[in-house]
Coordinates of C-alpha atoms and ligand atoms in Angstrom, one line a residue:
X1 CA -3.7 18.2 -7.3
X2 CA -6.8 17.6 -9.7
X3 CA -9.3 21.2 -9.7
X4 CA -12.5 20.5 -8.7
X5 CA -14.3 21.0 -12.1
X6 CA -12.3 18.5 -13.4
X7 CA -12.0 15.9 -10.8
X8 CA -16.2 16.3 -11.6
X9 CA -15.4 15.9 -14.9
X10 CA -14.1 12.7 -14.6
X11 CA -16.3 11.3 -12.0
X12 CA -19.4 12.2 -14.4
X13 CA -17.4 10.3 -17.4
X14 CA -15.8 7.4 -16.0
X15 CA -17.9 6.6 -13.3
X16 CA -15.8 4.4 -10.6
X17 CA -14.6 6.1 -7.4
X18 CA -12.3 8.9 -7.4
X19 CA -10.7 9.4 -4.2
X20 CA -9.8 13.0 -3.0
X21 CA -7.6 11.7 0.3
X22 CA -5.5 8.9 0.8
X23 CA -5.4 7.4 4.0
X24 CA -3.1 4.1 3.6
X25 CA -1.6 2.2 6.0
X26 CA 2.1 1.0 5.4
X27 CA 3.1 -2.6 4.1
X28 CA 5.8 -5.1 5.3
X29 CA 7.2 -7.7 2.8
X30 CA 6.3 -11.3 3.5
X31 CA 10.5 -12.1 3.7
X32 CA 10.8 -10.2 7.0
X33 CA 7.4 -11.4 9.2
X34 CA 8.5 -13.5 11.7
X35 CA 6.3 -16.0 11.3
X36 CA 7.2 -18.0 14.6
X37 CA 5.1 -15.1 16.3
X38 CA 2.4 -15.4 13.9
X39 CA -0.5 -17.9 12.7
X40 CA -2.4 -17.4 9.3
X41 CA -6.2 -17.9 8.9
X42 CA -9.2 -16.3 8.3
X43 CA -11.9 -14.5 11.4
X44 CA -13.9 -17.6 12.4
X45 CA -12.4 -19.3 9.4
X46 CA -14.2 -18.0 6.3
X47 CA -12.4 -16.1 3.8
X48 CA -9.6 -16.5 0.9
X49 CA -6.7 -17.1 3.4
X50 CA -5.1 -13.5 2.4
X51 CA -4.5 -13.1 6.3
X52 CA -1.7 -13.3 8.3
X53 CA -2.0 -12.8 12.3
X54 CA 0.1 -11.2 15.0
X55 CA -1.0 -11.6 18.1
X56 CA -0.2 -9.5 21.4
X57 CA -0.4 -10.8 24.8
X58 CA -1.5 -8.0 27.6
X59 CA 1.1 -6.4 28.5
X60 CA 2.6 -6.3 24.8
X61 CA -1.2 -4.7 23.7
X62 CA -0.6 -1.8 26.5
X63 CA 2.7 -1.2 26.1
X64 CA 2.0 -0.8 21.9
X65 CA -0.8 1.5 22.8
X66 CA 1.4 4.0 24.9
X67 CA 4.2 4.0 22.4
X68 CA 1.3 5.0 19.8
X69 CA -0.4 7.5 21.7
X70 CA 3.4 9.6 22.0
X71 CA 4.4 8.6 18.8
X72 CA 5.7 11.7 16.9
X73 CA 2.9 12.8 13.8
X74 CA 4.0 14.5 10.5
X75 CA 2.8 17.9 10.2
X76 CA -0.3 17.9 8.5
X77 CA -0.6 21.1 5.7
X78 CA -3.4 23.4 6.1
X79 CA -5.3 21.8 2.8
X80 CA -5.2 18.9 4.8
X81 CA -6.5 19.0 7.9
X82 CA -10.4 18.4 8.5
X83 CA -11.0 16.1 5.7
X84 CA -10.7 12.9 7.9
X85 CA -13.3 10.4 7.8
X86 CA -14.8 8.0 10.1
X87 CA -13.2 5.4 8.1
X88 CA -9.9 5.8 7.8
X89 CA -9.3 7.5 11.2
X90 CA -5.6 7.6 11.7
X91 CA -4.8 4.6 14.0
X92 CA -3.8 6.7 16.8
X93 CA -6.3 9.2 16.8
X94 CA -8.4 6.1 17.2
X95 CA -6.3 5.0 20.3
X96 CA -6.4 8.4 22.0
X97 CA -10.5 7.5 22.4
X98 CA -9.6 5.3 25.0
X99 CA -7.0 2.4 25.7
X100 CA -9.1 -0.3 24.9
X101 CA -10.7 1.2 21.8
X102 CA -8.1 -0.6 19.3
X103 CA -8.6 -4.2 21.2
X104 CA -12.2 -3.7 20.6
X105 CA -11.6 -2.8 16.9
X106 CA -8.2 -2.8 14.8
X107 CA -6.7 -5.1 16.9
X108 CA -10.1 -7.2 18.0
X109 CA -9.4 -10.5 18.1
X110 CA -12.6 -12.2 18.0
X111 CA -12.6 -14.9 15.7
X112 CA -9.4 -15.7 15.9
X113 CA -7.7 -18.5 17.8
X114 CA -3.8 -18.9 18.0
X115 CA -1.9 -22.5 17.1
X116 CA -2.4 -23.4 21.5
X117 CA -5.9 -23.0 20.3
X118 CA -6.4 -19.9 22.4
X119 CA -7.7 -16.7 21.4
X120 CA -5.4 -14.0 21.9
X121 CA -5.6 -10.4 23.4
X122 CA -5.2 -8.3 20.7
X123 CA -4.6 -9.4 17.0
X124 CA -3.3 -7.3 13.9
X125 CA -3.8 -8.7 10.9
X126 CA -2.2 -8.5 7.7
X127 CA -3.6 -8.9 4.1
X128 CA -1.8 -9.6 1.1
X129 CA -1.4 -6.8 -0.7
X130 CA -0.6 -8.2 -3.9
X131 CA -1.0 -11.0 -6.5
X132 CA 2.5 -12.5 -5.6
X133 CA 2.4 -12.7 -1.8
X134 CA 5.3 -10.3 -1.4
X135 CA 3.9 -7.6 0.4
X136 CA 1.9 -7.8 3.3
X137 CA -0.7 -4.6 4.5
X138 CA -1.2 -3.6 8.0
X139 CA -5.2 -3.7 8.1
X140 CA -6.3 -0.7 9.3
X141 CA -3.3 1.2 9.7
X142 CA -3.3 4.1 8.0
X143 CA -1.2 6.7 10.2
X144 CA -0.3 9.9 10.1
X145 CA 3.0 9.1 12.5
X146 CA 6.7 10.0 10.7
X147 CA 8.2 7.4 9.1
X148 CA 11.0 6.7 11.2
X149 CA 8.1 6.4 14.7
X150 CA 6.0 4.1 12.2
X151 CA 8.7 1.7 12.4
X152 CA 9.8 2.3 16.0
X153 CA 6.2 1.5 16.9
X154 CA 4.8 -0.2 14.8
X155 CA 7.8 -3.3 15.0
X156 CA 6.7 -3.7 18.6
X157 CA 4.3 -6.8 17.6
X158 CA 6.9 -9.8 17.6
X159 CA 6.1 -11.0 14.3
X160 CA 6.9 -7.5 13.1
X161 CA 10.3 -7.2 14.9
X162 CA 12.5 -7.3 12.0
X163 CA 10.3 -5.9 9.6
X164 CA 11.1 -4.3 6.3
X165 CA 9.0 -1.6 5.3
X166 CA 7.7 -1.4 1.9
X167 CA 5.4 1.5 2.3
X168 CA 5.2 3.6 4.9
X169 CA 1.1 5.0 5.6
X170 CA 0.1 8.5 5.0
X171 CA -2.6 10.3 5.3
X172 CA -2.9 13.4 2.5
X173 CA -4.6 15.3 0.1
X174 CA -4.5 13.3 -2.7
X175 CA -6.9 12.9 -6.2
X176 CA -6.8 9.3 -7.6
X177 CA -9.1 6.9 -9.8
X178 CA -10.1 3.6 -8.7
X179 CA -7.9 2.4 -11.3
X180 CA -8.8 -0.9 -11.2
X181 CA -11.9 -0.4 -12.7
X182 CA -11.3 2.3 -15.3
X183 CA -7.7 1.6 -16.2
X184 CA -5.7 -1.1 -18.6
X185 CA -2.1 -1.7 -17.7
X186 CA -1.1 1.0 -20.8
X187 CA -2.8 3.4 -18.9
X188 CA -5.4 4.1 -21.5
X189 CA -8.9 3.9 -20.2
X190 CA -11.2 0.6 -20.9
X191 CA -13.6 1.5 -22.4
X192 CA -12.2 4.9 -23.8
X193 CA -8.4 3.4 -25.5
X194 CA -7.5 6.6 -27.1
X195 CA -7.9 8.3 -23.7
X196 CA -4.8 8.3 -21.3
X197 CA -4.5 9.0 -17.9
X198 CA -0.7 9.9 -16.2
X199 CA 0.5 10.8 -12.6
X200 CA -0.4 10.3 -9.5
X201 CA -4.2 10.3 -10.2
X202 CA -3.8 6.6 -11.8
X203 CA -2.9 5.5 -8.5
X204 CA 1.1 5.6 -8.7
X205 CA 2.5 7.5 -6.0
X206 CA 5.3 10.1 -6.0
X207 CA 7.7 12.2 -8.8
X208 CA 9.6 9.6 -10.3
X209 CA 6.1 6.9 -10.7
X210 CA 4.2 9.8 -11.7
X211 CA 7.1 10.8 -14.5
X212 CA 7.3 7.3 -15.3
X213 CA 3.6 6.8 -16.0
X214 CA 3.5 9.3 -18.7
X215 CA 6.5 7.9 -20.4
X216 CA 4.3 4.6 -20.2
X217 CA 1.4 6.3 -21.2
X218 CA 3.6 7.8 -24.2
X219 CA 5.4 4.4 -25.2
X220 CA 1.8 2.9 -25.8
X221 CA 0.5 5.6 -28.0
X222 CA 3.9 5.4 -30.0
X223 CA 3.5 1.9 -30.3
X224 CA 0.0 2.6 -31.3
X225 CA 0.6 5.2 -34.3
X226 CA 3.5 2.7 -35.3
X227 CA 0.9 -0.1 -35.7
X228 CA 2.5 -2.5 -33.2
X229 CA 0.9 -3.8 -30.3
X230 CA 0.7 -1.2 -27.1
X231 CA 3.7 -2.3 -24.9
X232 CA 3.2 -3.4 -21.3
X233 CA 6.5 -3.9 -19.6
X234 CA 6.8 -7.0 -17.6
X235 CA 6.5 -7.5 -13.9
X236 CA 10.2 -7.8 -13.2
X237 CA 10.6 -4.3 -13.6
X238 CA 9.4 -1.7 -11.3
X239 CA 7.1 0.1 -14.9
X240 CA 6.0 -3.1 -14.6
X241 CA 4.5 -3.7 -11.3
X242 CA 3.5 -0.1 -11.2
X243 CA 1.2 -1.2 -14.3
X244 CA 0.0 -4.6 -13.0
X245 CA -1.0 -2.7 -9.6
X246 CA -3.3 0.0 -11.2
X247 CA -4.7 -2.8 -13.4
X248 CA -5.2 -5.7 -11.2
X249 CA -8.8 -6.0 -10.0
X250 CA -8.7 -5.1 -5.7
X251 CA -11.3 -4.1 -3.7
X252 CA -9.0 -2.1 -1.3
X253 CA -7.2 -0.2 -4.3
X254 CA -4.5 2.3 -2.5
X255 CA -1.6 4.1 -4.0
X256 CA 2.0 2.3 -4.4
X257 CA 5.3 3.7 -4.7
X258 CA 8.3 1.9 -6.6
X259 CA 9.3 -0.9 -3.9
X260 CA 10.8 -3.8 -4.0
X261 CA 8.2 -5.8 -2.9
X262 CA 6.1 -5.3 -5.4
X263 CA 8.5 -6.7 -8.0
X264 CA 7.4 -10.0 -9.4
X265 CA 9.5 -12.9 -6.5
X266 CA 12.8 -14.4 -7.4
X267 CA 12.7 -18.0 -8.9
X268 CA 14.7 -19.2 -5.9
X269 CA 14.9 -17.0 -2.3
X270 CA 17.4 -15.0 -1.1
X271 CA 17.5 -14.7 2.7
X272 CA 19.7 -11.6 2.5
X273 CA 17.9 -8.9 1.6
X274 CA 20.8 -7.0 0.1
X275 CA 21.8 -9.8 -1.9
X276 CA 18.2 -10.1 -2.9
X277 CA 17.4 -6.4 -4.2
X278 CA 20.7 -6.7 -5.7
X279 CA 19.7 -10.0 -7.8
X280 CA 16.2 -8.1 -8.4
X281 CA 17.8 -4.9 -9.5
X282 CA 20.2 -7.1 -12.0
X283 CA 17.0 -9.1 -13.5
X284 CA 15.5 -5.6 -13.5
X285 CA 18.0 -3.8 -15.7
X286 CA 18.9 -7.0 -18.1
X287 CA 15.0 -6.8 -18.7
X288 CA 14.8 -2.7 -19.7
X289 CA 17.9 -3.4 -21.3
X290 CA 16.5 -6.2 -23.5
X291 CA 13.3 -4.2 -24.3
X292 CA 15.3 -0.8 -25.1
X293 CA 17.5 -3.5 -27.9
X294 CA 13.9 -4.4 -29.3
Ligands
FAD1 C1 2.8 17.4 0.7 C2 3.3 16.5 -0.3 C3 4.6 16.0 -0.2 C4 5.1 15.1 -1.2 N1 6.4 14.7 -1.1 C5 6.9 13.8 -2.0 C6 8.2 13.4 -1.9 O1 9.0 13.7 -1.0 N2 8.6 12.5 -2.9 C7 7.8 12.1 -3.9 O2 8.3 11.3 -4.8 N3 6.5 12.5 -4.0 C8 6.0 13.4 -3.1 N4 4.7 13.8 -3.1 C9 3.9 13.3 -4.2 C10 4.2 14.1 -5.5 O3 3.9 15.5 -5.3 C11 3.3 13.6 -6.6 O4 3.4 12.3 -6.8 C12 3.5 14.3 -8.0 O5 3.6 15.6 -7.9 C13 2.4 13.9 -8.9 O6 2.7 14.4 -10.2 P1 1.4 14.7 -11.2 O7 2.0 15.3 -12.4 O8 0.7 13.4 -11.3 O9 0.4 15.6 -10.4 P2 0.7 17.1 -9.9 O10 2.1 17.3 -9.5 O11 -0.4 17.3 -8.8 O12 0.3 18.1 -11.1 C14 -1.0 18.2 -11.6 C15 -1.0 19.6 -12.3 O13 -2.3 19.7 -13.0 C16 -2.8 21.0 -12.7 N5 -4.2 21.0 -12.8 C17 -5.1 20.5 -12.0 N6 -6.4 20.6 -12.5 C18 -6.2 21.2 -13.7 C19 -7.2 21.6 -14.7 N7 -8.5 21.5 -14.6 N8 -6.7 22.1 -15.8 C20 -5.3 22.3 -16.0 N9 -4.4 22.0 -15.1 C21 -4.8 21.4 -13.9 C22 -2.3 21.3 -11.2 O14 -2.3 22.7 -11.0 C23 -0.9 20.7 -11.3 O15 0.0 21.6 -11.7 C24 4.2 14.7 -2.2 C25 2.9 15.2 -2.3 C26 2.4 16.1 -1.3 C27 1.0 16.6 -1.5

């Protein structure tokens, strides 16, 4: 919760965007998409190839929309409400304009032609929301509905049946830098190095990232007054991928909690998924550990 004067502050010395309310939508990993239900490729077929599709027929598009519309929303606090824009209208706000509204915008699917060469009714798409792969975003879903509806509804689209939920999307009150553009992975600023930014403002989201950024923030200026290089931890560990995410150029930059998709992938996959965050927690820990014997 950044005063006003200061978030100013900033915004006059850094430059780059400062955000004031994040809207994101929530993110699957790439493990649990059932890809028999989906096709990858670009609208029209320009683009990086950062897109995979999930098609609905009719009857699945309706059925998703009335789902939606009684979805059950988290309450919204009073130093919340009214501050939604245009552009990151909470997905079923934008439904309850009319039934077709999503078809003929989230979920258009012009452009888009399935593996029968056909072009389907309705499309979601999902971007890759990081370096890696592991994580996928659902474009244009940012969503005020409670967790537990976001899943209910949201795993109607059949490549999205089994899905594993990253990230859920909120929509709150919420001061953060552009990171990306003002930030190194040691939290200090670019252009600024003696200047540190901690918390939730650098784009890491909740207590224990926000705790855990300042102890990154204060490793790095240790390191500094001992005259040994700033540390940056590596991308096995969750300190990590928190730093790679604030500091890895993205044009869509939204904050991330400590997940397991963000972690850096496995040398060899795991199908099952509690076998796998067990073998990532274990490369996790043996890393911290090694550092903490440096
Ligand atoms: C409604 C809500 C529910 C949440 N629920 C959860 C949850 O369940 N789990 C979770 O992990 N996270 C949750 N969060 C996120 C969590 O609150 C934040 O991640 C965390 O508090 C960020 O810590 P911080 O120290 O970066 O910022 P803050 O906790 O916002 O602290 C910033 C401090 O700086 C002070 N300040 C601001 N401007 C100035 C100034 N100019 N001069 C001096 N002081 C100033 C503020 O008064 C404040 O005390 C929730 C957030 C909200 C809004």
């Amino acid at each position: 919760m950044t005063s006003d004067a200061l978030s100013k502050d900033i915004q006059d010395k850094f430059g780059g965007e400062l955000h004031f309310f994040d809207a994101s939508a929530p993110i699957v990993s790439a493990e649990s998409i059932d890809y028999a239900c989906a096709f990858t490729g670009d609208r029209y077929g320009k683009g990086t190839g950062d897109y995979i599709n999930c098609p609905l027929t009719k009857e699945e598009y309706y059925a998703f929309v009335d789902e939606l519309l009684n979805a059950e929303r988290a309450h919204l606090h009073e130093f919340e409400k009214g501050e939604i824009f245009e552009g990151c209208m909470p997905i079923e706000v934008m439904a309850s304009r009319g039934k077709d509204t999503l078809r003929f915008g989230t979920l258009k699917p012009v452009g888009l032609f399935g593996e029968d060469g056909k072009r389907p009714y309705a499309v979601l798409q999902l971007r890759k929301e990081n370096e890696t792969g592991t994580a996928y975003n659902l474009v244009g879903f940012q969503t005020n509905l409670k967790f537990p509806e976001q899943k209910r509804v949201f795993s109607m689209f059949p490549a999205l049946k089994n899905a594993e939920f990253l990230r859920y999307g909120v929509m709150h009150r919420n001061t953060y830098l552009h990171a990306p553009s003002v930030l190194s992975a040691d939290f200090s600023v670019t252009n600024k190095r003696n200047l540190f930014f901690a918390g939730q403002i650098t784009g890491v989201e909740g207590y224990v990232e926000s705790a855990a950024s300042g102890l990154m923030a204060a490793i790095a200026i240790a390191d500094e007054l001992a005259g040994k290089p700033r540390r940056v931890f590596p991308k096995e560990t969750v300190c990590g991928a928190l730093q790679a995410h604030i500091s890895t150029p993205c044009k869509d930059f939204q904050p991330m909690n400590a997940n397991f998709g963000i972690l850096a992938p496995l040398p060899t996959r795991i199908k099952d998924k509690k076998e796998r965050y067990a073998a990532l927690s274990r490369r996790a820990i043996e890393r911290i550990k090694s550092i903490s014997e440096e």
